[in-house]
mmCIF file with all atom_site columns, C-alpha atoms in Angstrom:
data_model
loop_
_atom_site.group_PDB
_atom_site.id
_atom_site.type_symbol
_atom_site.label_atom_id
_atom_site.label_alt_id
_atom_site.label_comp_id
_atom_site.label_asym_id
_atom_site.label_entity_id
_atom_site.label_seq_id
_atom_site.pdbx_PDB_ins_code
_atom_site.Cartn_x
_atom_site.Cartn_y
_atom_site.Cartn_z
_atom_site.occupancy
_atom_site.B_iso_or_equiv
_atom_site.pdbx_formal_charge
_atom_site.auth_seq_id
_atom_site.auth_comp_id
_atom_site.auth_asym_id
_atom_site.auth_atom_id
_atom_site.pdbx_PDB_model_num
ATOM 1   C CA . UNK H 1 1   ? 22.396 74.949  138.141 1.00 0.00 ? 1   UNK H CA 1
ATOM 2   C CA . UNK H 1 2   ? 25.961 74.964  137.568 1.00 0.00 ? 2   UNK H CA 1
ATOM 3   C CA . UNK H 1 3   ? 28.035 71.875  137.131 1.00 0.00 ? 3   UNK H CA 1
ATOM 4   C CA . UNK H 1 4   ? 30.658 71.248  139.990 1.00 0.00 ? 4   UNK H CA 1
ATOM 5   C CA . UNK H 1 5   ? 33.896 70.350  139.724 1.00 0.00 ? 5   UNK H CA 1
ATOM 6   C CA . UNK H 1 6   ? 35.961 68.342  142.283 1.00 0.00 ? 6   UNK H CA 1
ATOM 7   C CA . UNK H 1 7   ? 39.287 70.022  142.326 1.00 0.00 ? 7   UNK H CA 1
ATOM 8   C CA . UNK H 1 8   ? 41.768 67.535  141.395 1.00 0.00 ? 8   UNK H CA 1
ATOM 9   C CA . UNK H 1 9   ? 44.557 66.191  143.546 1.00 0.00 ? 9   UNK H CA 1
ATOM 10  C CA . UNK H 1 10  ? 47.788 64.341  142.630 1.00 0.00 ? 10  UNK H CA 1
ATOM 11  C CA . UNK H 1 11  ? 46.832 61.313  144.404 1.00 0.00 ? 11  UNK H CA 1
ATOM 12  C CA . UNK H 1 12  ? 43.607 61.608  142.410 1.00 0.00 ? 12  UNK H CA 1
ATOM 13  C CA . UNK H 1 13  ? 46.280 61.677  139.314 1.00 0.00 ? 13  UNK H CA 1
ATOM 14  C CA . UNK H 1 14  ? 48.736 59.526  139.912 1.00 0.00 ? 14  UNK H CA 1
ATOM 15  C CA . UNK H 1 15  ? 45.604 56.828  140.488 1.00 0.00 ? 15  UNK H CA 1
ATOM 16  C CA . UNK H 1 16  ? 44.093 57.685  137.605 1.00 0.00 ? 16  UNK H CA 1
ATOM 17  C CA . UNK H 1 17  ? 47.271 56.598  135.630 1.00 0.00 ? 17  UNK H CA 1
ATOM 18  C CA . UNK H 1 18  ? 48.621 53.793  137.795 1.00 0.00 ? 18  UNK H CA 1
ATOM 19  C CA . UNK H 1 19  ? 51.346 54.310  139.880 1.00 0.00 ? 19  UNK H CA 1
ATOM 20  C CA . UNK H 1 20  ? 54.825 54.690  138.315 1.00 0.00 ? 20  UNK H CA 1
ATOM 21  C CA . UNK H 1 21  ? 53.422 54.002  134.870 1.00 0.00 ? 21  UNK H CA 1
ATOM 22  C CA . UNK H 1 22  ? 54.914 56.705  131.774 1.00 0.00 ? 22  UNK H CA 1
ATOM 23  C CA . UNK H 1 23  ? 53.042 56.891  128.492 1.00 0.00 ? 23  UNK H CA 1
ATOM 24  C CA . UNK H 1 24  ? 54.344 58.045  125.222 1.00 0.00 ? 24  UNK H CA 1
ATOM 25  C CA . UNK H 1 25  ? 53.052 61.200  123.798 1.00 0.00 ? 25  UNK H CA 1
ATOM 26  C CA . UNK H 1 26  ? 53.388 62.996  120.987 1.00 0.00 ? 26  UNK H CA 1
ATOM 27  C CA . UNK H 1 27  ? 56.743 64.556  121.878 1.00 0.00 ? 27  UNK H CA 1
ATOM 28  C CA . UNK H 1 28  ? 58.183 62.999  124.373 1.00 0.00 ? 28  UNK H CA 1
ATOM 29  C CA . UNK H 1 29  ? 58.626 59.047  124.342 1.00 0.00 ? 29  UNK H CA 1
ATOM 30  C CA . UNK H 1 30  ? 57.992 56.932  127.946 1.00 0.00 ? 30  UNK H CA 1
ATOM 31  C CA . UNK H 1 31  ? 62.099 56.382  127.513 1.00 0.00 ? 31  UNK H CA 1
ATOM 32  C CA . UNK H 1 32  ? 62.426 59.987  127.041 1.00 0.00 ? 32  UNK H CA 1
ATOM 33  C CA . UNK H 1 33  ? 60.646 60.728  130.074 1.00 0.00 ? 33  UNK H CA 1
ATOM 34  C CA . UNK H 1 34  ? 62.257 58.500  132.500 1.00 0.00 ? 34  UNK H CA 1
ATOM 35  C CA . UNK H 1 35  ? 65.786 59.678  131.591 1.00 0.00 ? 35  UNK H CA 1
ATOM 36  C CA . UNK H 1 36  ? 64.211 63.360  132.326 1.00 0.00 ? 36  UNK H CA 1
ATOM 37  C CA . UNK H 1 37  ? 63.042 61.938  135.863 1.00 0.00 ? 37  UNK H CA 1
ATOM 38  C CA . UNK H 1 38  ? 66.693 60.202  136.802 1.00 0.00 ? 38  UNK H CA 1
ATOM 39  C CA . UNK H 1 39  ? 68.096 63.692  135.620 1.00 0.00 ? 39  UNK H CA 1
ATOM 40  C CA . UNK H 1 40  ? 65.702 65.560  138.000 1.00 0.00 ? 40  UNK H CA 1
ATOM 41  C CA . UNK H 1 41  ? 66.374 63.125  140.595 1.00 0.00 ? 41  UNK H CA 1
ATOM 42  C CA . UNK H 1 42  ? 70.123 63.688  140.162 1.00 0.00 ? 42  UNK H CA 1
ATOM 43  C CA . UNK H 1 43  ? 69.953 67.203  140.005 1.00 0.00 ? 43  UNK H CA 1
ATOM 44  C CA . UNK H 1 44  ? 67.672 67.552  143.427 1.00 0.00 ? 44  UNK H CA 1
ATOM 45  C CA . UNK H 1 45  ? 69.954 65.182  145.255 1.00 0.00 ? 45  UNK H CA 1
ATOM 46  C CA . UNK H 1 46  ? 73.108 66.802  144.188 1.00 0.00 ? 46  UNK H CA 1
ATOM 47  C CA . UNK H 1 47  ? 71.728 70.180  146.248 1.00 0.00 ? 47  UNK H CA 1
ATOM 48  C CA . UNK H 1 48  ? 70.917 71.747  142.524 1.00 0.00 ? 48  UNK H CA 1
ATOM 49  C CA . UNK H 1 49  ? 74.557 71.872  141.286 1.00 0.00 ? 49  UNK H CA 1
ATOM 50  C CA . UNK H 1 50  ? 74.994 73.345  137.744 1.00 0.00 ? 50  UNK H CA 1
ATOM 51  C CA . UNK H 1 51  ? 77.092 70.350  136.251 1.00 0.00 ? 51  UNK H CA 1
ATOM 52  C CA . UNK H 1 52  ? 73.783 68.208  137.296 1.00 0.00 ? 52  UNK H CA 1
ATOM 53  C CA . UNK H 1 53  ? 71.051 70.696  135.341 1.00 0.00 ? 53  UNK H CA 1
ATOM 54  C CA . UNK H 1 54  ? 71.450 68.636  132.169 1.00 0.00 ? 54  UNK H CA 1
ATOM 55  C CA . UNK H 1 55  ? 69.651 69.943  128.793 1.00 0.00 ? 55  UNK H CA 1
ATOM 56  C CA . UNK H 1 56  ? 67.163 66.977  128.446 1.00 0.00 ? 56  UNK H CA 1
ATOM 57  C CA . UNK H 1 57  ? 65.815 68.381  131.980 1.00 0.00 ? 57  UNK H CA 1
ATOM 58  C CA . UNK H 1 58  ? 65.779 72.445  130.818 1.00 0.00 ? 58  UNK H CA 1
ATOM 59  C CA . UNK H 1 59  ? 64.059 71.460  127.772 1.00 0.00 ? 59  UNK H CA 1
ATOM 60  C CA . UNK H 1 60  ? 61.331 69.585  129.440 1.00 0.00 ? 60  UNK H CA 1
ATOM 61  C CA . UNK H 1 61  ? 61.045 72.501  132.126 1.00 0.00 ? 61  UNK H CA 1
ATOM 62  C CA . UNK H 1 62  ? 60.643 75.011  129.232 1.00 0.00 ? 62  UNK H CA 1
ATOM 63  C CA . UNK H 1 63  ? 58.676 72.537  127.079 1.00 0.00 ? 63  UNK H CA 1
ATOM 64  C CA . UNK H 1 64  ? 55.836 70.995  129.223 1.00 0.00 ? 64  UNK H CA 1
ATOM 65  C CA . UNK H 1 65  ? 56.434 72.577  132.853 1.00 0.00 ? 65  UNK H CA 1
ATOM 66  C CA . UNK H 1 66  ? 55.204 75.922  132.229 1.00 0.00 ? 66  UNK H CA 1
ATOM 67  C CA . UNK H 1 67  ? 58.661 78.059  132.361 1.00 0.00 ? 67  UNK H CA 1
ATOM 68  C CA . UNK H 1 68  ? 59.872 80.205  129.948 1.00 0.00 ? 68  UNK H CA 1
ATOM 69  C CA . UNK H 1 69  ? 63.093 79.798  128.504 1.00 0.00 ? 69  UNK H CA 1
ATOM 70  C CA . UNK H 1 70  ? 64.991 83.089  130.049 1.00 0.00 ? 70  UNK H CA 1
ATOM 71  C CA . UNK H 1 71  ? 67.544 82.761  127.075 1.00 0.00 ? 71  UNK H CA 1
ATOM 72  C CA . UNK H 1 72  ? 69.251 79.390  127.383 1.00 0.00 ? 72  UNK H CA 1
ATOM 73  C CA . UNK H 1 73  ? 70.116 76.626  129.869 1.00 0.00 ? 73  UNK H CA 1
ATOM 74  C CA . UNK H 1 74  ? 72.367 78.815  131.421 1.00 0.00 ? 74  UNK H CA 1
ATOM 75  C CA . UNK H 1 75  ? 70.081 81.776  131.716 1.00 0.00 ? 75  UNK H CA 1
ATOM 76  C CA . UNK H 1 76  ? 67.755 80.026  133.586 1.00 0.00 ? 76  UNK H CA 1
ATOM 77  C CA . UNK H 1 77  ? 70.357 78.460  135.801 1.00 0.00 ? 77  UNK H CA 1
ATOM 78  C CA . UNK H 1 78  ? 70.837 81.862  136.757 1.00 0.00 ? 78  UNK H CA 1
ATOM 79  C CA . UNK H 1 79  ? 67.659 82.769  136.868 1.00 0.00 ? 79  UNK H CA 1
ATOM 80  C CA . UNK H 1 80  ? 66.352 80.498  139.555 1.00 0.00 ? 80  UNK H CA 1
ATOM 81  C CA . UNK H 1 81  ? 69.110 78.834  141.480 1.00 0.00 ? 81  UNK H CA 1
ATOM 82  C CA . UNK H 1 82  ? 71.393 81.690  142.125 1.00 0.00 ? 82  UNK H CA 1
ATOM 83  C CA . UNK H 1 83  ? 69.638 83.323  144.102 1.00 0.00 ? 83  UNK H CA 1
ATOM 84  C CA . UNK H 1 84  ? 67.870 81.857  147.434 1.00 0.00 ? 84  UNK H CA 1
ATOM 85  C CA . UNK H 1 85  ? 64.753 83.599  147.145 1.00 0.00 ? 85  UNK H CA 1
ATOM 86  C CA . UNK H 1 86  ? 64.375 82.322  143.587 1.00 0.00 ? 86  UNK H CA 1
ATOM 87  C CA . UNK H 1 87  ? 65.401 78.877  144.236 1.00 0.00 ? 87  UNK H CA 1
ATOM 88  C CA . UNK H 1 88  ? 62.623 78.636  146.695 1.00 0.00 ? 88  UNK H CA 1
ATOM 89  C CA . UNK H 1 89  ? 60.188 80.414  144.232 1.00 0.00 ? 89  UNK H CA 1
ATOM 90  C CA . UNK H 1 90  ? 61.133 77.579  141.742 1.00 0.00 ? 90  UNK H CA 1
ATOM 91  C CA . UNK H 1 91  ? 60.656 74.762  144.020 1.00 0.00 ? 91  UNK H CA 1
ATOM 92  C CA . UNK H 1 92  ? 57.457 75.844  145.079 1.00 0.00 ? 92  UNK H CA 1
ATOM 93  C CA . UNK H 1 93  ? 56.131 74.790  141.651 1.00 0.00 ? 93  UNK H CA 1
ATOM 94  C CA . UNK H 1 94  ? 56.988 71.031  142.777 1.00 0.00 ? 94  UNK H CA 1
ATOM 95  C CA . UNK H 1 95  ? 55.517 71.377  146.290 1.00 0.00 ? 95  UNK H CA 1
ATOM 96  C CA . UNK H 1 96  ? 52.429 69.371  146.694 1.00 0.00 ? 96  UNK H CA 1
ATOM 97  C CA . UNK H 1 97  ? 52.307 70.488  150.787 1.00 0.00 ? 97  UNK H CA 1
ATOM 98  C CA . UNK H 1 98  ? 49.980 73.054  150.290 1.00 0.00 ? 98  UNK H CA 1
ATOM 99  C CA . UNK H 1 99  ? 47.845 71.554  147.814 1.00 0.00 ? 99  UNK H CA 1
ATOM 100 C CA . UNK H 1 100 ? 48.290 71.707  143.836 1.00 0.00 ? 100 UNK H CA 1
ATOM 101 C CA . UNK H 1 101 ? 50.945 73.718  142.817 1.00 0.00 ? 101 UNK H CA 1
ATOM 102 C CA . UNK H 1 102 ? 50.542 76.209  140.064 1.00 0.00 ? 102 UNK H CA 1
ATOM 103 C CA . UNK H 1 103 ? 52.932 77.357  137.389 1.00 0.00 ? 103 UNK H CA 1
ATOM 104 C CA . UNK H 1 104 ? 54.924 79.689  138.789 1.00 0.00 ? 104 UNK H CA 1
ATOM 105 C CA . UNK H 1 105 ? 55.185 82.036  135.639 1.00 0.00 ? 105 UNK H CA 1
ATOM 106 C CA . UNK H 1 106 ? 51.618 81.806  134.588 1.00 0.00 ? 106 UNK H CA 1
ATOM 107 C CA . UNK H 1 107 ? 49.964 80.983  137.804 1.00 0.00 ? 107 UNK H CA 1
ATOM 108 C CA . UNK H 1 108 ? 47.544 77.989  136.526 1.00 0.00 ? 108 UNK H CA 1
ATOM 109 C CA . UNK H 1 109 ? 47.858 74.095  137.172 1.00 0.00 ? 109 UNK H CA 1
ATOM 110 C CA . UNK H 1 110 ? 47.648 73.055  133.339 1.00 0.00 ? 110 UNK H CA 1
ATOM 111 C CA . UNK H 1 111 ? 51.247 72.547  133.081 1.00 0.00 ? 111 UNK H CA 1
ATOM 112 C CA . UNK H 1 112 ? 50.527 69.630  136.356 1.00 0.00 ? 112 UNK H CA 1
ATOM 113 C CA . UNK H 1 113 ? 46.935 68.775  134.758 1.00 0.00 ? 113 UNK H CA 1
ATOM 114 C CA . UNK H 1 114 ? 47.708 67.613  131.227 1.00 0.00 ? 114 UNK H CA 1
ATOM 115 C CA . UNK H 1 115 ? 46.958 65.037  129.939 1.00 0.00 ? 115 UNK H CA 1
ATOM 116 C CA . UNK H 1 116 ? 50.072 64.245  127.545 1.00 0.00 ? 116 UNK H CA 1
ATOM 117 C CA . UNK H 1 117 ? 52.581 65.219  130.541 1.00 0.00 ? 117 UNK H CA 1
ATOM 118 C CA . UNK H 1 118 ? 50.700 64.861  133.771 1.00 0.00 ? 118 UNK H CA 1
ATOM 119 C CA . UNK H 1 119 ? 52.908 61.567  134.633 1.00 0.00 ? 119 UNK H CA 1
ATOM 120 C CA . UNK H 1 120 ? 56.112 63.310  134.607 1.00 0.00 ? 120 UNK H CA 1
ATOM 121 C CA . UNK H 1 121 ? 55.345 65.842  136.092 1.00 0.00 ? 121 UNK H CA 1
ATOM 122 C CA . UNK H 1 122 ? 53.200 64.299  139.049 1.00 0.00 ? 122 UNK H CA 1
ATOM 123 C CA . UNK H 1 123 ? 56.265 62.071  139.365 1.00 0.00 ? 123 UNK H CA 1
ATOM 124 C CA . UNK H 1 124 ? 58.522 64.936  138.936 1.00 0.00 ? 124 UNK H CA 1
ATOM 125 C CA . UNK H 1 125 ? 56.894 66.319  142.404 1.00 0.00 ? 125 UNK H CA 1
ATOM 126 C CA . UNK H 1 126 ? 56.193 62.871  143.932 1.00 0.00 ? 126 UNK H CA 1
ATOM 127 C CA . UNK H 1 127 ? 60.143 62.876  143.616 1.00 0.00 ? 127 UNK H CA 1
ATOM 128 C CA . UNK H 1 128 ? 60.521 66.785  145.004 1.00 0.00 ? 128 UNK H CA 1
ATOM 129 C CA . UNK H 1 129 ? 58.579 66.081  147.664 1.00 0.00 ? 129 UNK H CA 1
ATOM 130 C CA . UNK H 1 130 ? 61.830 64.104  149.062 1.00 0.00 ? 130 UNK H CA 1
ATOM 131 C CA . UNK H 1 131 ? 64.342 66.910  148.843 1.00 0.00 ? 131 UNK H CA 1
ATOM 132 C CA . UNK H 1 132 ? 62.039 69.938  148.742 1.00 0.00 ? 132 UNK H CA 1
ATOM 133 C CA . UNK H 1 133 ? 62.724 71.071  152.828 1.00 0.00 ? 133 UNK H CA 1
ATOM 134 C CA . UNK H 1 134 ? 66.173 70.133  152.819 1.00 0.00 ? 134 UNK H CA 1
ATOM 135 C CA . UNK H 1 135 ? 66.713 72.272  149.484 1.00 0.00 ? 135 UNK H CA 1
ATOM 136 C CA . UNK H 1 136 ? 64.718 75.592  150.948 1.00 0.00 ? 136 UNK H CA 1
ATOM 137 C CA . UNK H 1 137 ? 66.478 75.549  154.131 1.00 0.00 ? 137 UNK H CA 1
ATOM 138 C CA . UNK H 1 138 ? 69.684 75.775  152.249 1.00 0.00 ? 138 UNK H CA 1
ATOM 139 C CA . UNK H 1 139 ? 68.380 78.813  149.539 1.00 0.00 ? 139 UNK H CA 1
ATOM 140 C CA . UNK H 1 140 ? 67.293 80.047  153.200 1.00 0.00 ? 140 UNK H CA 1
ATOM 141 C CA . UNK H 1 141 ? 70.654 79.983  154.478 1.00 0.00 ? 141 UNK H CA 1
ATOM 142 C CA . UNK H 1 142 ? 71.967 81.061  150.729 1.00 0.00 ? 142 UNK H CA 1
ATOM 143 C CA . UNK H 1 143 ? 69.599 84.330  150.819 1.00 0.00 ? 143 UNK H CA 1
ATOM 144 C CA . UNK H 1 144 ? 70.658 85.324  154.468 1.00 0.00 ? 144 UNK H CA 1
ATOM 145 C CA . UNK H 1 145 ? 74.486 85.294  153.595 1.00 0.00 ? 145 UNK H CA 1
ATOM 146 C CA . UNK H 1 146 ? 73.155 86.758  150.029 1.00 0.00 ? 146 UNK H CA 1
ATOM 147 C CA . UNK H 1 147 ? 71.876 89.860  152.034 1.00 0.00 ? 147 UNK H CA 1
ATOM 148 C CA . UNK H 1 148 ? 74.268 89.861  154.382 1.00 0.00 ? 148 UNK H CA 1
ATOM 149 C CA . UNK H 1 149 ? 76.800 90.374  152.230 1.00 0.00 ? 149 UNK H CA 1
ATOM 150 C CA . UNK H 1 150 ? 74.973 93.112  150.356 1.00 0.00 ? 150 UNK H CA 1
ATOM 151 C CA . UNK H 1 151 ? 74.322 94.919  153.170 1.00 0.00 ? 151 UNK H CA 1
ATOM 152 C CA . UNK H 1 152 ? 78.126 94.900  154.146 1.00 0.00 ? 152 UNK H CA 1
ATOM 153 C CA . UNK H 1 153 ? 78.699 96.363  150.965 1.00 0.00 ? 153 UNK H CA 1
ATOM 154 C CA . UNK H 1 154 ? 76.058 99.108  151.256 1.00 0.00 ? 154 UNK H CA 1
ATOM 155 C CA . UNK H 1 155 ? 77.196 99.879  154.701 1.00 0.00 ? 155 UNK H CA 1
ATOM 156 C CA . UNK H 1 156 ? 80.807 100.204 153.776 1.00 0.00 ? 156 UNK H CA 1
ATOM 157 C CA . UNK H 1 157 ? 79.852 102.608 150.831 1.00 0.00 ? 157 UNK H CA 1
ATOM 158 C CA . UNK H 1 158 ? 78.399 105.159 153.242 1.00 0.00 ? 158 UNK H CA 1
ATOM 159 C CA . UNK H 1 159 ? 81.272 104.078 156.048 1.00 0.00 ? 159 UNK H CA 1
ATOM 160 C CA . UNK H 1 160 ? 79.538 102.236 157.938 1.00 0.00 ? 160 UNK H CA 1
ATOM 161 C CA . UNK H 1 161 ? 81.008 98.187  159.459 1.00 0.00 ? 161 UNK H CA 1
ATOM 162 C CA . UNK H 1 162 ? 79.070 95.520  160.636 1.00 0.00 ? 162 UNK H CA 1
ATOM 163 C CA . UNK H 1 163 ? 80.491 94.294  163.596 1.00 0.00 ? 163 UNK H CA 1
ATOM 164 C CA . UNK H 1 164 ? 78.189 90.907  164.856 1.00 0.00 ? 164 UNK H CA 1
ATOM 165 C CA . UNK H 1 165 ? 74.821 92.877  165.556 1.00 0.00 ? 165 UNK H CA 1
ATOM 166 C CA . UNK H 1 166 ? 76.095 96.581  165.738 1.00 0.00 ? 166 UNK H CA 1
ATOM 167 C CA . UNK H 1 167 ? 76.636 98.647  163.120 1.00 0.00 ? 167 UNK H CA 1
ATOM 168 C CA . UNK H 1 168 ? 79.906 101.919 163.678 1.00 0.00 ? 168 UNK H CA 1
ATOM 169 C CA . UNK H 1 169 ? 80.972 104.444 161.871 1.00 0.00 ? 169 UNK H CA 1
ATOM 170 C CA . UNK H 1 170 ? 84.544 104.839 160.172 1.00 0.00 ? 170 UNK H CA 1
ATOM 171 C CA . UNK H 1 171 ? 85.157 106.582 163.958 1.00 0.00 ? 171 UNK H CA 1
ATOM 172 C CA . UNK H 1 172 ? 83.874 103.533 165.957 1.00 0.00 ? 172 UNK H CA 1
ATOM 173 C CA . UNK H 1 173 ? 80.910 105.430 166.990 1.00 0.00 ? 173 UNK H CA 1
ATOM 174 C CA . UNK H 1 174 ? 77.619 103.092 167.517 1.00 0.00 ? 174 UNK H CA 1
ATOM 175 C CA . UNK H 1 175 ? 74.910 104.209 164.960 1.00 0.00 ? 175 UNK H CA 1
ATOM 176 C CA . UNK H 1 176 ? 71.307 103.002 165.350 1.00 0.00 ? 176 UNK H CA 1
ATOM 177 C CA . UNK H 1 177 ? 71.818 100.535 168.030 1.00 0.00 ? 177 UNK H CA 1
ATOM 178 C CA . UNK H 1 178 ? 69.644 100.959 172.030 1.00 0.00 ? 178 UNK H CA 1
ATOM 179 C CA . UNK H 1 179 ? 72.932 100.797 174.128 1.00 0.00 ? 179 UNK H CA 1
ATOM 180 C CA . UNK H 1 180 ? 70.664 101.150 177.298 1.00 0.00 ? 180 UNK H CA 1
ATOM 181 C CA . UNK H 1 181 ? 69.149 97.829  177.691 1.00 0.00 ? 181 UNK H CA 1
ATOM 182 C CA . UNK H 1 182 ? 71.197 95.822  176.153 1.00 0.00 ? 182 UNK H CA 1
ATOM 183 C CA . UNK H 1 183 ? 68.580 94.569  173.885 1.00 0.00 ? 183 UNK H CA 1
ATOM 184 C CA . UNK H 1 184 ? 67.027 95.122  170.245 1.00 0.00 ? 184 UNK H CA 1
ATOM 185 C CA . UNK H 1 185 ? 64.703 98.132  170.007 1.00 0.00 ? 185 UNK H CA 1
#
C-alpha cells in the first residue's frame, strides 16, 4: 500500500504559518523579507516599470524563486518583461487561479513549498493575485502591437502595406484578402 499524499494548497500554507507572519532563515532575515515584499508590491503596482525592479527583489527571484539569473538584473529585465508573451510566462509563476504554480524554469513547486522561503513567496502570490489580470491584459495588448509591428516590417521587406485589415502590394493591388463577401475567409 502506498502512502498518499494530499497535494498541498497555499491556503493549506499560509495556515500552517499564520497569516502574515515572516520567519528568519538562514539567509534571509524576517526584515529582509518584508522589504523584498514592499519592493514586489511596488514593482506590480507600478505596471512592472524598470526603475521599480530593485536588486533586493532580482536577488530573491534568482535566490529562492526558482529563476535563473540570465546574466544580471538587467538581463532578466529583458528577459521577461519586454516582451508580452514572456511577461505573462513570468507571472504565471505567481498565479494561484489554476492551482499551485510551478517554477517556471524547472517546472516543480519546491521553490513555493519550502520550508525556509514558503512565507515570502506564498505572500509574494497572495500579493500577485491583486494585479495579476490587470498586468496580462496589458503584456496582451504589449504582444499584439509587438507582432503587429513585426509583421509591418516583414511585409514592407517583401513590399507589401498593411492597410487596417488588408494587406497591397507596392501597386495597390489586394493580396490574400476574399473581396467577394466582404468578410474573412
Amino acid at each position: 500500500k502506498g502512502g498518499f499524499m494530499k497535494e498541498l494548497t497555499l491556503n493549506d500554507l499560509a495556515q500552517s504559518r499564520g497569516p502574515g507572519q515572516l520567519h528568519d532563515s538562514k539567509f534571509m532575515s524576517a526584515a529582509e523579507k518584508s522589504k523584498v515584499l514592499k519592493h514586489w508590491e511596488m514593482f506590480l503596482r507600478s505596471g512592472l516599470a524598470k526603475g521599480k525592479f530593485t536588486k533586493a527583489l532580482y536577488e530573491h527571484l534568482i535566490q529562492h524563486c526558482s529563476f535563473i539569473a540570465h546574466y544580471d538584473i538587467h538581463g532578466f529585465y529583458a528577459t521577461y518583461f519586454e516582451s508580452g508573451d514572456d511577461t505573462r510566462h513570468f507571472l504565471s509563476q505567481f498565479d494561484t487561479r489554476k492551482g499551485m504554480p510551478k517554477s517556471i524554469e524547472y517546472g516543480m513547486t519546491y521553490w513555493l513549498t519550502d520550508e525556509d522561503y514558503c512565507d515570502i513567496n506564498t505572500e509574494m502570490c497572495r500579493i500577485a493575485w491583486r494585479y495579476i489580470p490587470a498586468l496580462e491584459l496589458k503584456a496582451k495588448n504589449d504582444q499584439r502591437h509587438a507582432d503587429f509591428a513585426h509583421a509591418e516590417v516583414l511585409l514592407k521587406k517583401h513590399g507589401l502595406y498593411l492597410h487596417g485589415k488588408e494587406v497591397t502590394s507596392e501597386n495597390n493591388v489586394l493580396c490574400g484578402a476574399n473581396t467577394s463577401s466582404g468578410k474573412d475567409p
